[in-house]
mmCIF file of C-alpha atoms in Angstrom:
data_model
loop_
_atom_site.group_PDB
_atom_site.id
_atom_site.type_symbol
_atom_site.label_atom_id
_atom_site.label_comp_id
_atom_site.label_asym_id
_atom_site.label_seq_id
_atom_site.Cartn_x
_atom_site.Cartn_y
_atom_site.Cartn_z
ATOM 1 C CA UNK A 1 93.969 143.897 126.459
ATOM 2 C CA UNK A 2 95.344 141.699 128.769
ATOM 3 C CA UNK A 3 98.488 141.387 129.765
ATOM 4 C CA UNK A 4 101.230 138.464 130.068
ATOM 5 C CA UNK A 5 101.129 138.233 134.448
ATOM 6 C CA UNK A 6 97.185 138.622 133.222
ATOM 7 C CA UNK A 7 97.686 135.296 131.491
ATOM 8 C CA UNK A 8 95.387 131.854 132.741
ATOM 9 C CA UNK A 9 95.215 128.396 131.154
ATOM 10 C CA UNK A 10 91.500 127.486 130.775
ATOM 11 C CA UNK A 11 89.096 126.313 133.145
ATOM 12 C CA UNK A 12 89.536 122.157 133.725
ATOM 13 C CA UNK A 13 92.571 121.648 131.075
ATOM 14 C CA UNK A 14 95.343 121.985 133.947
ATOM 15 C CA UNK A 15 95.288 119.484 136.272
ATOM 16 C CA UNK A 16 97.569 118.879 139.632
ATOM 17 C CA UNK A 17 99.907 116.529 139.341
ATOM 18 C CA UNK A 18 99.332 113.508 141.278
ATOM 19 C CA UNK A 19 101.310 113.150 144.804
ATOM 20 C CA UNK A 20 102.477 110.068 146.499
ATOM 21 C CA UNK A 21 102.932 109.150 149.807
ATOM 22 C CA UNK A 22 101.312 112.228 151.262
ATOM 23 C CA UNK A 23 99.542 109.850 153.993
ATOM 24 C CA UNK A 24 96.266 107.213 153.775
ATOM 25 C CA UNK A 25 94.123 110.131 153.551
ATOM 26 C CA UNK A 26 94.510 110.560 150.030
ATOM 27 C CA UNK A 27 94.190 107.188 148.207
ATOM 28 C CA UNK A 28 98.026 107.225 147.243
ATOM 29 C CA UNK A 29 99.876 106.391 150.409
ATOM 30 C CA UNK A 30 102.521 104.122 151.807
ATOM 31 C CA UNK A 31 103.039 102.098 149.261
ATOM 32 C CA UNK A 32 102.112 104.848 146.502
ATOM 33 C CA UNK A 33 100.636 103.206 143.923
ATOM 34 C CA UNK A 34 102.909 100.563 143.354
ATOM 35 C CA UNK A 35 101.319 97.294 144.982
ATOM 36 C CA UNK A 36 103.580 95.452 147.185
ATOM 37 C CA UNK A 37 107.473 93.981 146.964
ATOM 38 C CA UNK A 38 108.674 93.351 144.504
ATOM 39 C CA UNK A 39 111.129 95.079 141.154
ATOM 40 C CA UNK A 40 109.236 97.787 139.954
ATOM 41 C CA UNK A 41 108.250 98.689 144.056
ATOM 42 C CA UNK A 42 112.065 99.596 143.738
ATOM 43 C CA UNK A 43 113.206 103.473 142.310
ATOM 44 C CA UNK A 44 115.075 103.547 140.271
ATOM 45 C CA UNK A 45 113.808 100.539 138.038
ATOM 46 C CA UNK A 46 113.253 99.736 134.535
ATOM 47 C CA UNK A 47 113.065 96.289 132.921
ATOM 48 C CA UNK A 48 114.907 96.094 129.082
ATOM 49 C CA UNK A 49 111.938 95.746 126.748
ATOM 50 C CA UNK A 50 112.326 91.966 126.115
ATOM 51 C CA UNK A 51 113.544 91.045 129.442
ATOM 52 C CA UNK A 52 111.631 88.223 131.189
ATOM 53 C CA UNK A 53 113.459 87.780 134.104
ATOM 54 C CA UNK A 54 116.484 85.061 133.601
ATOM 55 C CA UNK A 55 113.740 82.745 130.916
ATOM 56 C CA UNK A 56 115.719 82.927 128.144
ATOM 57 C CA UNK A 57 113.879 85.004 126.676
ATOM 58 C CA UNK A 58 111.697 85.039 123.510
ATOM 59 C CA UNK A 59 114.325 86.139 120.698
ATOM 60 C CA UNK A 60 117.190 84.013 121.596
ATOM 61 C CA UNK A 61 114.896 80.962 122.040
ATOM 62 C CA UNK A 62 113.695 80.499 117.686
ATOM 63 C CA UNK A 63 115.535 79.020 115.706
ATOM 64 C CA UNK A 64 116.960 81.418 113.257
ATOM 65 C CA UNK A 65 117.044 80.845 109.188
ATOM 66 C CA UNK A 66 118.447 81.750 106.151
ATOM 67 C CA UNK A 67 120.191 85.452 106.175
ATOM 68 C CA UNK A 68 119.134 88.600 103.462
ATOM 69 C CA UNK A 69 122.981 89.054 101.203
ATOM 70 C CA UNK A 70 123.255 92.752 101.937
ATOM 71 C CA UNK A 71 124.194 92.945 97.864
ATOM 72 C CA UNK A 72 120.665 91.659 96.817
ATOM 73 C CA UNK A 73 118.537 93.977 94.535
ATOM 74 C CA UNK A 74 114.612 93.934 95.548
ATOM 75 C CA UNK A 75 112.151 94.805 92.345
ATOM 76 C CA UNK A 76 109.191 95.788 91.665
ATOM 77 C CA UNK A 77 107.751 92.686 89.534
ATOM 78 C CA UNK A 78 104.798 93.604 87.036
ATOM 79 C CA UNK A 79 103.799 90.774 84.094
ATOM 80 C CA UNK A 80 103.841 92.141 81.072
ATOM 81 C CA UNK A 81 100.125 91.067 80.815
ATOM 82 C CA UNK A 82 99.003 94.238 82.813
ATOM 83 C CA UNK A 83 100.710 96.296 80.694
ATOM 84 C CA UNK A 84 97.682 96.759 78.535
ATOM 85 C CA UNK A 85 96.126 98.592 81.681
ATOM 86 C CA UNK A 86 98.966 101.873 79.475
ATOM 87 C CA UNK A 87 98.741 103.806 77.901
ATOM 88 C CA UNK A 88 99.921 105.152 74.941
ATOM 89 C CA UNK A 89 103.253 103.102 73.140
ATOM 90 C CA UNK A 90 105.837 104.331 76.059
ATOM 91 C CA UNK A 91 106.262 101.772 79.190
ATOM 92 C CA UNK A 92 108.822 103.632 82.484
ATOM 93 C CA UNK A 93 108.151 103.466 85.724
ATOM 94 C CA UNK A 94 107.362 107.035 86.136
ATOM 95 C CA UNK A 95 104.064 105.896 84.710
ATOM 96 C CA UNK A 96 103.552 102.034 85.588
ATOM 97 C CA UNK A 97 103.073 104.093 88.832
ATOM 98 C CA UNK A 98 100.986 106.708 87.599
ATOM 99 C CA UNK A 99 98.390 103.401 86.597
ATOM 100 C CA UNK A 100 98.555 101.864 89.986
ATOM 101 C CA UNK A 101 100.716 99.049 88.545
ATOM 102 C CA UNK A 102 104.036 99.602 91.238
ATOM 103 C CA UNK A 103 104.150 101.067 93.984
ATOM 104 C CA UNK A 104 107.092 103.569 95.080
ATOM 105 C CA UNK A 105 109.938 105.174 91.719
ATOM 106 C CA UNK A 106 112.580 104.277 94.530
ATOM 107 C CA UNK A 107 112.411 100.602 93.917
ATOM 108 C CA UNK A 108 114.738 98.831 90.626
ATOM 109 C CA UNK A 109 111.136 97.349 88.265
ATOM 110 C CA UNK A 110 111.474 94.260 86.807
ATOM 111 C CA UNK A 111 109.222 92.951 84.003
ATOM 112 C CA UNK A 112 107.808 89.193 83.896
ATOM 113 C CA UNK A 113 106.327 86.733 82.043
ATOM 114 C CA UNK A 114 103.227 85.903 82.544
ATOM 115 C CA UNK A 115 100.677 87.056 80.388
ATOM 116 C CA UNK A 116 100.804 87.843 77.137
ATOM 117 C CA UNK A 117 100.600 91.297 74.891
ATOM 118 C CA UNK A 118 98.885 92.111 71.503
ATOM 119 C CA UNK A 119 100.382 95.639 70.941
ATOM 120 C CA UNK A 120 103.672 97.412 70.985
ATOM 121 C CA UNK A 121 105.452 98.839 73.653
ATOM 122 C CA UNK A 122 108.918 100.657 74.268
ATOM 123 C CA UNK A 123 109.258 99.221 77.288
ATOM 124 C CA UNK A 124 112.243 100.850 79.673
ATOM 125 C CA UNK A 125 112.672 99.524 82.840
ATOM 126 C CA UNK A 126 115.676 97.866 85.318
ATOM 127 C CA UNK A 127 115.179 94.813 84.608
ATOM 128 C CA UNK A 128 113.271 92.329 82.520
ATOM 129 C CA UNK A 129 113.443 88.789 82.157
ATOM 130 C CA UNK A 130 113.912 86.767 79.192
ATOM 131 C CA UNK A 131 109.934 85.246 78.508
ATOM 132 C CA UNK A 132 109.000 89.108 79.083
ATOM 133 C CA UNK A 133 111.376 89.914 76.296
ATOM 134 C CA UNK A 134 110.289 87.847 74.055
ATOM 135 C CA UNK A 135 106.726 88.599 74.029
ATOM 136 C CA UNK A 136 107.233 92.480 73.899
ATOM 137 C CA UNK A 137 109.352 92.113 70.635
ATOM 138 C CA UNK A 138 107.261 89.256 69.784
ATOM 139 C CA UNK A 139 104.456 92.135 70.101
ATOM 140 C CA UNK A 140 106.758 94.234 68.036
ATOM 141 C CA UNK A 141 107.785 96.623 70.392
ATOM 142 C CA UNK A 142 111.081 97.537 71.977
ATOM 143 C CA UNK A 143 112.976 96.710 75.722
ATOM 144 C CA UNK A 144 115.569 98.890 77.460
ATOM 145 C CA UNK A 145 116.852 97.875 80.250
ATOM 146 C CA UNK A 146 117.562 101.193 82.234
ATOM 147 C CA UNK A 147 120.467 101.294 84.826
ATOM 148 C CA UNK A 148 119.560 100.884 89.131
ATOM 149 C CA UNK A 149 119.472 102.932 90.937
ATOM 150 C CA UNK A 150 121.150 103.884 93.333
ATOM 151 C CA UNK A 151 119.162 103.599 96.186
ATOM 152 C CA UNK A 152 118.610 100.922 94.715
ATOM 153 C CA UNK A 153 120.900 97.998 96.670
ATOM 154 C CA UNK A 154 119.713 96.088 99.086
ATOM 155 C CA UNK A 155 115.946 95.875 100.885
ATOM 156 C CA UNK A 156 115.619 99.131 102.558
ATOM 157 C CA UNK A 157 115.434 100.773 99.077
#
């Protein structure tokens, strides 16, 4: 059985370090592969991302417009017409997720009124538009608004 001092990496798996600045015969002598003069040829040189050599950088040249309110709620939208895909009488965010109508259970869900509904559904979501509420209740169903989840405020949730 091999011992620890007998172990070595398999052939071709390790490569020697490139030793720059060791003469013209090595191919990496004199300027050590850094070209000629300039900031990037100096030792310790690092250029920050977005730095354009003193020119006004792009992120400062472009005009800024608007803002995102910190307390904005970012709803996932489902239209009334899409609720026909749901089997059974109950509609919750978990059921919508299982049927592929929403992507995440972390963001609140809002039902909007586009489309028609021809059967009674018990819809339990975070928000409902007035037109959607009218169509759901007109088809004999009911609407229950859930409290928004704790992490639902803002765009990052």
